[in-house]
Coordinates of C-alpha atoms and ligand atoms in Angstrom, one line a residue:
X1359 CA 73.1 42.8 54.8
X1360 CA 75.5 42.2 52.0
X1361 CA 77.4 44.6 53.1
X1362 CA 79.0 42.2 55.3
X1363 CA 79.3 39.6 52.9
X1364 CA 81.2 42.5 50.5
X1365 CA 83.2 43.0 53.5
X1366 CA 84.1 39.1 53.8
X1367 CA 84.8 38.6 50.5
X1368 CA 86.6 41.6 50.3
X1369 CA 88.9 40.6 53.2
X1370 CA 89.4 36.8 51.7
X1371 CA 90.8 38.3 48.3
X1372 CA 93.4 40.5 50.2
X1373 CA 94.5 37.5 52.0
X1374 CA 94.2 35.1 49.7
X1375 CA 91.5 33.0 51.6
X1376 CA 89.3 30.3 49.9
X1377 CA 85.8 30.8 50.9
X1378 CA 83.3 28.1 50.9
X1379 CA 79.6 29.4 49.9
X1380 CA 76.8 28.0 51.7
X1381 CA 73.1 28.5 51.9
X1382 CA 71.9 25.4 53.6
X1383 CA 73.9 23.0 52.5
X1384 CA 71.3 20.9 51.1
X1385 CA 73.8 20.1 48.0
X1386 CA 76.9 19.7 49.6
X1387 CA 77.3 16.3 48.7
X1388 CA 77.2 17.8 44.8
X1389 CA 80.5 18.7 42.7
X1390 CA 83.8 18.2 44.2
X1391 CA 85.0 18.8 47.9
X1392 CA 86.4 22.0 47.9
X1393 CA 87.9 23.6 50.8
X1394 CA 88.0 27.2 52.6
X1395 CA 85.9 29.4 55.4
X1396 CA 82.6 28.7 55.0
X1397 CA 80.6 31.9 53.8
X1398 CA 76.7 31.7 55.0
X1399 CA 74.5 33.2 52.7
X1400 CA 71.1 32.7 54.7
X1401 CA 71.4 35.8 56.4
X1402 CA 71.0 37.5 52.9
X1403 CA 67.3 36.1 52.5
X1404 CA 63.5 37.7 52.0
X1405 CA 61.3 38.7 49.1
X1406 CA 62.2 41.7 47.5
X1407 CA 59.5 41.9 45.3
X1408 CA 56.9 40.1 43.5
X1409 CA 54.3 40.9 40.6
X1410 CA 52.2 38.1 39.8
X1411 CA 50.8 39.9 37.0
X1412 CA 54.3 40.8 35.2
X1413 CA 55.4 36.3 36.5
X1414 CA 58.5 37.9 38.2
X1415 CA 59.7 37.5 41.8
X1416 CA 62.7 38.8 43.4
X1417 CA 64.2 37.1 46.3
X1418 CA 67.6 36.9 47.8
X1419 CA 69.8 34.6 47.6
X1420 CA 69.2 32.6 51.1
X1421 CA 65.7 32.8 51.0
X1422 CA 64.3 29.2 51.0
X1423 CA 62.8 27.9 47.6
X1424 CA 59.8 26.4 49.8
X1425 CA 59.2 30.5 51.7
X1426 CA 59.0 31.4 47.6
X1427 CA 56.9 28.1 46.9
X1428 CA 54.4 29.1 49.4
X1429 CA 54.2 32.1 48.1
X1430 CA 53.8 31.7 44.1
X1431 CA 50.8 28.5 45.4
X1432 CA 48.7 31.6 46.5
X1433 CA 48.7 32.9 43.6
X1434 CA 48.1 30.2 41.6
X1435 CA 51.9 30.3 40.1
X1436 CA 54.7 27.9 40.4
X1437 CA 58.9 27.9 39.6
X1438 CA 58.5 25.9 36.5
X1439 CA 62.1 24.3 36.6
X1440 CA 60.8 22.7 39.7
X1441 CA 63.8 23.0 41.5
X1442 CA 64.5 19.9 44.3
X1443 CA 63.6 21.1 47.5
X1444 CA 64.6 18.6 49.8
X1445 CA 62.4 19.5 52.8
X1446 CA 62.2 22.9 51.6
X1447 CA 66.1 23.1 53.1
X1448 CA 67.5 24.6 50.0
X1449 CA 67.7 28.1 49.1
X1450 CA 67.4 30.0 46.0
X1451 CA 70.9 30.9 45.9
X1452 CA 71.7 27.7 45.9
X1453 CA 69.3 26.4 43.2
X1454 CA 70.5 28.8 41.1
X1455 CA 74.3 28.1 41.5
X1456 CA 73.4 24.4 40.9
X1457 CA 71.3 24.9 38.0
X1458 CA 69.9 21.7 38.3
X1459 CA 66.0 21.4 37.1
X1460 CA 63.2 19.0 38.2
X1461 CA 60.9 16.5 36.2
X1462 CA 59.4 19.6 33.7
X1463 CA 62.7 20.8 32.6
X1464 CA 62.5 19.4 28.8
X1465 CA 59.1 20.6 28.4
X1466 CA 59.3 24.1 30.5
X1467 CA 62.8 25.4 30.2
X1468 CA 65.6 24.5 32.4
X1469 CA 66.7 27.3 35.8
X1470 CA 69.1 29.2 33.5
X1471 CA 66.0 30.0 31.4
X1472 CA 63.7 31.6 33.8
X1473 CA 66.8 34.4 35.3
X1474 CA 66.0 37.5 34.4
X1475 CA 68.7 39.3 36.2
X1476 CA 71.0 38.9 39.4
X1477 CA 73.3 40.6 42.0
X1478 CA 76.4 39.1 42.5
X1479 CA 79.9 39.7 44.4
X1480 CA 82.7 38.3 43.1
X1481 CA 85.7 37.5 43.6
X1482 CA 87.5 40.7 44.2
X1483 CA 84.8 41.8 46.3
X1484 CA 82.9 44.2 44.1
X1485 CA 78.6 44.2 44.1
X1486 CA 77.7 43.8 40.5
X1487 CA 74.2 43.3 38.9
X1488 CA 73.4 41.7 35.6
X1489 CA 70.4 41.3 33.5
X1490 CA 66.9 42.9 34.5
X1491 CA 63.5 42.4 36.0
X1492 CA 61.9 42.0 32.5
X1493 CA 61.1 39.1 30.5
X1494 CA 61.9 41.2 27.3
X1495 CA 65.2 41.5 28.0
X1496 CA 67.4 42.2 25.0
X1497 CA 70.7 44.1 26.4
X1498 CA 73.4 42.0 25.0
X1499 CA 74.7 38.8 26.2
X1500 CA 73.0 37.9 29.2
X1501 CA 75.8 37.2 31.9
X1502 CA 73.4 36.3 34.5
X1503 CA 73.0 32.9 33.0
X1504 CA 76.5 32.6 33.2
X1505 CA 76.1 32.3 37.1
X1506 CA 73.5 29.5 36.6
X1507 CA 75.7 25.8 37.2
X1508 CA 78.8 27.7 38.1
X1509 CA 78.3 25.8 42.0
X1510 CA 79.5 29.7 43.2
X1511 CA 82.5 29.6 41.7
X1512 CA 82.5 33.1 39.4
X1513 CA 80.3 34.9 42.0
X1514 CA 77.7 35.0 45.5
X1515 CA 74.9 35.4 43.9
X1516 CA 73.1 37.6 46.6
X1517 CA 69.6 38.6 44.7
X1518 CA 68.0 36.8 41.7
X1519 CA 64.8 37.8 39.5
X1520 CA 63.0 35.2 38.5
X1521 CA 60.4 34.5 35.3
X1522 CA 57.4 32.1 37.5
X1523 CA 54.2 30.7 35.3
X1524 CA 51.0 30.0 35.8
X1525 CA 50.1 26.5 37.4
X1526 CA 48.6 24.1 34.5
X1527 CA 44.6 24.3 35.3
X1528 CA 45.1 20.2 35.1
X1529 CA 46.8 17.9 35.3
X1530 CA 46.8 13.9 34.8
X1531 CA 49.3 11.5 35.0
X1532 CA 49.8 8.2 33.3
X1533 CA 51.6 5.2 33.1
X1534 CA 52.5 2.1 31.1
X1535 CA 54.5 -1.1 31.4
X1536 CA 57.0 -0.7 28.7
X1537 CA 61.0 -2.3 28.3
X1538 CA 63.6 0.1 28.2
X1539 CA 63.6 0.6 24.5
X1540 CA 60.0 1.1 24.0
X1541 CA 59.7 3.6 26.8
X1542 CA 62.7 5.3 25.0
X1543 CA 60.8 5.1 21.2
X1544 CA 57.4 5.9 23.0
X1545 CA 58.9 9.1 25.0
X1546 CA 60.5 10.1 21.5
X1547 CA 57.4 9.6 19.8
X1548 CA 54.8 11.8 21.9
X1549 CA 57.5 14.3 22.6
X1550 CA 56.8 15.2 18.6
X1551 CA 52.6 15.2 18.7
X1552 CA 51.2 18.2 19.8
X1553 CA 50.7 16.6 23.2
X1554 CA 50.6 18.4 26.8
X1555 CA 53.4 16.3 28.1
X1556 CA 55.2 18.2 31.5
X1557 CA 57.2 14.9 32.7
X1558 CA 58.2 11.6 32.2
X1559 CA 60.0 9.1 33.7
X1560 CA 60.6 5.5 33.4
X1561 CA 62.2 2.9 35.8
X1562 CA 61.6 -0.6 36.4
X1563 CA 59.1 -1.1 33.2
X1564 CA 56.7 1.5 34.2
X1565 CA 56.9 4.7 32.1
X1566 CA 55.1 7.0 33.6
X1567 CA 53.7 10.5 31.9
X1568 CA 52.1 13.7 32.9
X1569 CA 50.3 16.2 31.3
X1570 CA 49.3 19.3 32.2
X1571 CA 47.0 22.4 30.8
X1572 CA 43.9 22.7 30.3
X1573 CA 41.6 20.5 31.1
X1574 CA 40.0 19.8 27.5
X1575 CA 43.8 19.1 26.1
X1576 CA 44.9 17.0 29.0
X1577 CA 41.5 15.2 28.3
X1578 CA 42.1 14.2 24.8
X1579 CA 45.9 13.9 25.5
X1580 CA 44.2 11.1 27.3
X1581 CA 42.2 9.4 25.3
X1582 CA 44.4 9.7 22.5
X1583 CA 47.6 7.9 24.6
X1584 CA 45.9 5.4 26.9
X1585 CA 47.7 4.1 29.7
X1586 CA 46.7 4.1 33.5
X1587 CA 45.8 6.9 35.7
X1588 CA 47.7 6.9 39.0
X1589 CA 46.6 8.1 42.4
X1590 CA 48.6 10.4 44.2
X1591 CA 50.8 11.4 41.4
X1592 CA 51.6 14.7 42.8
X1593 CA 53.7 12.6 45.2
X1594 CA 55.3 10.3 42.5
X1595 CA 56.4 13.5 41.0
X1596 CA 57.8 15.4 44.0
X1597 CA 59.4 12.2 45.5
X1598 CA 60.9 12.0 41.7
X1599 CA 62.1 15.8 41.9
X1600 CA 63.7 15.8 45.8
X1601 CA 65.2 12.2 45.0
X1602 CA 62.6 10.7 48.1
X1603 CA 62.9 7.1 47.1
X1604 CA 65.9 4.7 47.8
X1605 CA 67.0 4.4 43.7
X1606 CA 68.4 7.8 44.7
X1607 CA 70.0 6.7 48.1
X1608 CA 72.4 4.4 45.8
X1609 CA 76.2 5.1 45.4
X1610 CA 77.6 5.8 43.1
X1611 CA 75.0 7.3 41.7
X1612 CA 75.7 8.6 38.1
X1613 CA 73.5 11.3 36.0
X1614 CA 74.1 10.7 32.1
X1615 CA 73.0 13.8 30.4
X1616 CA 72.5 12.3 26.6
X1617 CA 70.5 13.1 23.5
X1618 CA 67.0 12.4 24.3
X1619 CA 66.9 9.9 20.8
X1620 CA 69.8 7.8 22.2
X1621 CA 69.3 3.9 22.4
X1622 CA 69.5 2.2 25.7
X1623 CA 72.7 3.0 27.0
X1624 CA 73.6 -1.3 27.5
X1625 CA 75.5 -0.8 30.4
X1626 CA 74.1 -3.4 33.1
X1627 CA 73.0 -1.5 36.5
X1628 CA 69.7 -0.4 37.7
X1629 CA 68.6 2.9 35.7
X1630 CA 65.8 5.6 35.8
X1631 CA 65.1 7.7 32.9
X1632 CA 63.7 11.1 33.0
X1633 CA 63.6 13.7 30.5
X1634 CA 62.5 12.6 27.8
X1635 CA 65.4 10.2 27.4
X1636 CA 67.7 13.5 27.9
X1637 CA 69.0 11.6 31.5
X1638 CA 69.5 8.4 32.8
X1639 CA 70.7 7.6 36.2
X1640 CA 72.5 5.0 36.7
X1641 CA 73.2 3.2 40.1
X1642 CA 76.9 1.5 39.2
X1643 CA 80.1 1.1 40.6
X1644 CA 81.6 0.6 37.1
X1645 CA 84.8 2.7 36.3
X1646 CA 83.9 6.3 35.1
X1647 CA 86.0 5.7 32.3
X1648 CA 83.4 3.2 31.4
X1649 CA 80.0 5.8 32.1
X1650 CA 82.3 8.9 30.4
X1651 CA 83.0 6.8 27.1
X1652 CA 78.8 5.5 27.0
X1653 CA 77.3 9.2 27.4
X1654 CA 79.6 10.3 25.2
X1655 CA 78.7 7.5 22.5
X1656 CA 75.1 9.1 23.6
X1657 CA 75.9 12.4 22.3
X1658 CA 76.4 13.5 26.3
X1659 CA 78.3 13.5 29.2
X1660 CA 78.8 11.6 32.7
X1661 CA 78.4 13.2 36.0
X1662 CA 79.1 11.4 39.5
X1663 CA 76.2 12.8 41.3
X1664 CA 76.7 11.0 44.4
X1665 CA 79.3 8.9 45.6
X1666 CA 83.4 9.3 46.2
X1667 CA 84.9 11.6 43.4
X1668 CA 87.0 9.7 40.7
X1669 CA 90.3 10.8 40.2
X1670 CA 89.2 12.9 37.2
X1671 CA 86.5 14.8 39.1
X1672 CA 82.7 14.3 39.2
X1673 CA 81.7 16.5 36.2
X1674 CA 83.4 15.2 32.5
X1675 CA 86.4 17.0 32.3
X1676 CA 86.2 19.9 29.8
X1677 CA 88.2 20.0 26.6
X1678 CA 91.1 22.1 25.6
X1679 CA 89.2 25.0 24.2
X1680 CA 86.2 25.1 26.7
X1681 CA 88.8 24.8 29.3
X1682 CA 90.7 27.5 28.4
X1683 CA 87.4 29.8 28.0
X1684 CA 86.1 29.0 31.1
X1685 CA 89.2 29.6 32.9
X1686 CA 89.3 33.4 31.4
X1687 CA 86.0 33.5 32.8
X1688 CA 87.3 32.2 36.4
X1689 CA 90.3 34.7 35.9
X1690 CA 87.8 37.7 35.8
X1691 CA 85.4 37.1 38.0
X1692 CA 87.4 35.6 41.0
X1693 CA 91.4 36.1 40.0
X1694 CA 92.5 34.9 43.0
X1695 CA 90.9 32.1 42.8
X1696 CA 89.2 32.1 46.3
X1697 CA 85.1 31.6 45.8
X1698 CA 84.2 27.7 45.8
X1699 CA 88.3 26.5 44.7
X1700 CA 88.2 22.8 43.0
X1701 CA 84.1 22.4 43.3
X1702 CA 83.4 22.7 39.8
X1703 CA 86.5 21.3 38.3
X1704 CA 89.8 20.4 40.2
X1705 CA 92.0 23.0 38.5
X1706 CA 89.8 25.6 38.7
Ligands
FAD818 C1 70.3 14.0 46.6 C2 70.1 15.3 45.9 C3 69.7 15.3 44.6 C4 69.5 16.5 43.9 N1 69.1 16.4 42.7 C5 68.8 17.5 42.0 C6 68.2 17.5 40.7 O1 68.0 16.4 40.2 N2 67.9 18.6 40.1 C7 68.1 19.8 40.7 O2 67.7 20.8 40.2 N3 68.6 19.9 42.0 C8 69.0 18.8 42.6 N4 69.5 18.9 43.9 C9 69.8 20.2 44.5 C10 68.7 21.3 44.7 O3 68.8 22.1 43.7 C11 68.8 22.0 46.1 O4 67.5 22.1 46.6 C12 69.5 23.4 46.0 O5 70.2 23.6 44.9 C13 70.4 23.5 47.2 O6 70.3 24.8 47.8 P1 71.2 25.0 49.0 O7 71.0 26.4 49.5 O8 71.0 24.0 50.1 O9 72.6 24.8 48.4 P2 74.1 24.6 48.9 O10 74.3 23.1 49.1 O11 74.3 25.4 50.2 O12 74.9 25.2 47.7 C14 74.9 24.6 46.4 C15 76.0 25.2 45.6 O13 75.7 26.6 45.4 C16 76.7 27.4 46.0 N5 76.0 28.5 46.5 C17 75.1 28.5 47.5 N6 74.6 29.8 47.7 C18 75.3 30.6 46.8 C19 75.2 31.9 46.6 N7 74.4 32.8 47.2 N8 76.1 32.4 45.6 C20 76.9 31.6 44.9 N9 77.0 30.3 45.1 C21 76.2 29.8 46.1 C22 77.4 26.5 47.0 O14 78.7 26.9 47.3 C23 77.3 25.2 46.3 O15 78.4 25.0 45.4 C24 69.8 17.8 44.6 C25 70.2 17.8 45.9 C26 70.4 16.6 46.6 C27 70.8 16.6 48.0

């Protein structure tokens, strides 16, 4: 099967055709426009393999992340990342080439940490695999990261293998009525206790917490921190990870990625923290001038995550040096600059 996506790429380098990758298209709305033929990468989908005793799964890329889901649940295993789903339309391809995580990213490891290894064509047409199927994978620098955020643009990723865990025995969540700053100081706080925190969140006074493991620690995580216990927080948390309630509808919508420690960010707009502190969404239509120069103060950057693109791009634009190493990076993998042109960055 990706013998005719070779073929298609190979065709669009001779010509000099931009191609636009898409699985389903559940993130379209993410990064810049870009332009081109769209290239479908559903029809490269189904497990390839999967040992639940070695916690690796290999899946192409247009399988859907809720066919692998499904899967890992009936073996009592789970994509810690917790990639957004959205209706279970996005694919793994996809979710890889975004490299966005969900609500247990701080405390698990964000996508780019569980690939173990992937195929990829890039931009000259060529099939070329990277990393392995092991955890213990030491050969070198591990390129297959590389491919994880970079929206398509250095590669179609076609097959991925993945590191999956164990789902927590229990888990419990809680939640307190706290201002912005002390949610910030509290998150801070327990993130340094030996505690069995796997997400937090905080938006309109409530923070909320969960923990997960086993039962004993989540109980004396417990009694130790208080607070109330929810009902249905399975649902608080996947609404929280697919972006199922209105705050997310917004636009603009902006994604601050700052230091976790960072003080309210002062800017007047309604927010929701997740992370740990590490992001804060804002829903403003303040100048991204404005949002670039407070994540930065924040030790971060700004991201327009939804809404229409400023004239500087969505993503923070890059500075001289890590410009000029990422497009070496573009040059190689895609010289003729054809695979997902301006998504990432305008230029690039
Ligand atoms: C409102 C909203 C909020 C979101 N928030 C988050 C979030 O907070 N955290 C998070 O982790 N995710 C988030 N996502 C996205 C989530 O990760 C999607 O479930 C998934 O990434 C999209 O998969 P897809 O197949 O639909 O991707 P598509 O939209 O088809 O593709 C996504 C990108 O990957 C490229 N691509 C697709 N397939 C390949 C391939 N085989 N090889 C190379 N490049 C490829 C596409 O060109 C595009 O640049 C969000 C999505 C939406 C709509």
């Amino acid at each position: 099967m990706p013998d005719a996506l070779i073929e298609r790429v190979r065709a669009a380098y001779e010509s000099g055709t931009p191609l636009v990758i898409q699985g389903s298209g559940s993130k379209a709305f993410y990064g810049n426009a870009g332009g081109g033929e769209i290239l479908d990468t559903r029809g490269v989908a189904g497990i390839v393999d999967y040992q639940p005793k070695e916690l690796v799964l290999t899946a192409r890329a247009g399988t859907p992340l809720a066919e692998i889901e499904t899967l890992l649940d009936a073996h009592q295993q789970m994509l810690a990342f917790e990639p957004p789903r959205f209706g279970g339309a996005g694919t793994l391809g996809g979710s890889v080439a975004a490299g966005l995580s969900g609500p247990r990213r701080p405390y698990a490891g964000a996508a780019r940490d569980f690939v173990l290894g992937l195929r990829l064509i890039d931009g000259t047409g060529q099939a070329l695999r990277f990393g392995g199927q092991v955890i213990k994978n030491v050969a070198g620098y591990d390129v297959s990261r590389l491919m994880v955020g970079a929206l398509g643009t250095l590669g179609v990723v076609t097959e991925v293998s993945l590191k999956v865990l164990p789902r927590p025995a229990s888990e419990l969540t809680l939640q307190f009525e706290f201002d912005e700053a002390a949610a910030l100081r509290a998150m801070n706080q327990w993130a340094g206790l030996p505690l069995p925190l796997s997400a937090s969140s905080w938006h309109a006074g409530l923070l909320t917490l969960r923990l997960s493991g086993a039962a004993t620690a989540v109980r004396a995580a417990h009694a130790r921190l208080g607070g109330e216990t929810i009902e249905d927080a399975a649902a608080f948390w996947q609404r929280l990870r697919d972006h199922a309630t209105p705050f997310f509808d917004k636009r603009p919508l902006w994604r601050l990625a700052t230091g976790p420690t960072a003080a309210p960010i002062g800017l007047d707009a309604p927010h929701w923290i997740e992370w740990g502190g590490a992001v804060r969404w804002l829903a403003t239509d303040l100048p991204a001038a404005a949002l670039r120069r407070a994540a930065q103060a924040a030790g971060g950057h700004a991201t327009l995550f939804r809404g229409d693109a400023p004239l500087d791009g969505v993503f923070t634009p890059l500075a001289p040096a890590l410009a000029t190493l990422h497009a070496r990076l573009k040059q190689r993998f895609d010289p003729r600059g054809i695979l997902n042109r301006g998504r990432l960055y305008p230029d690039f």
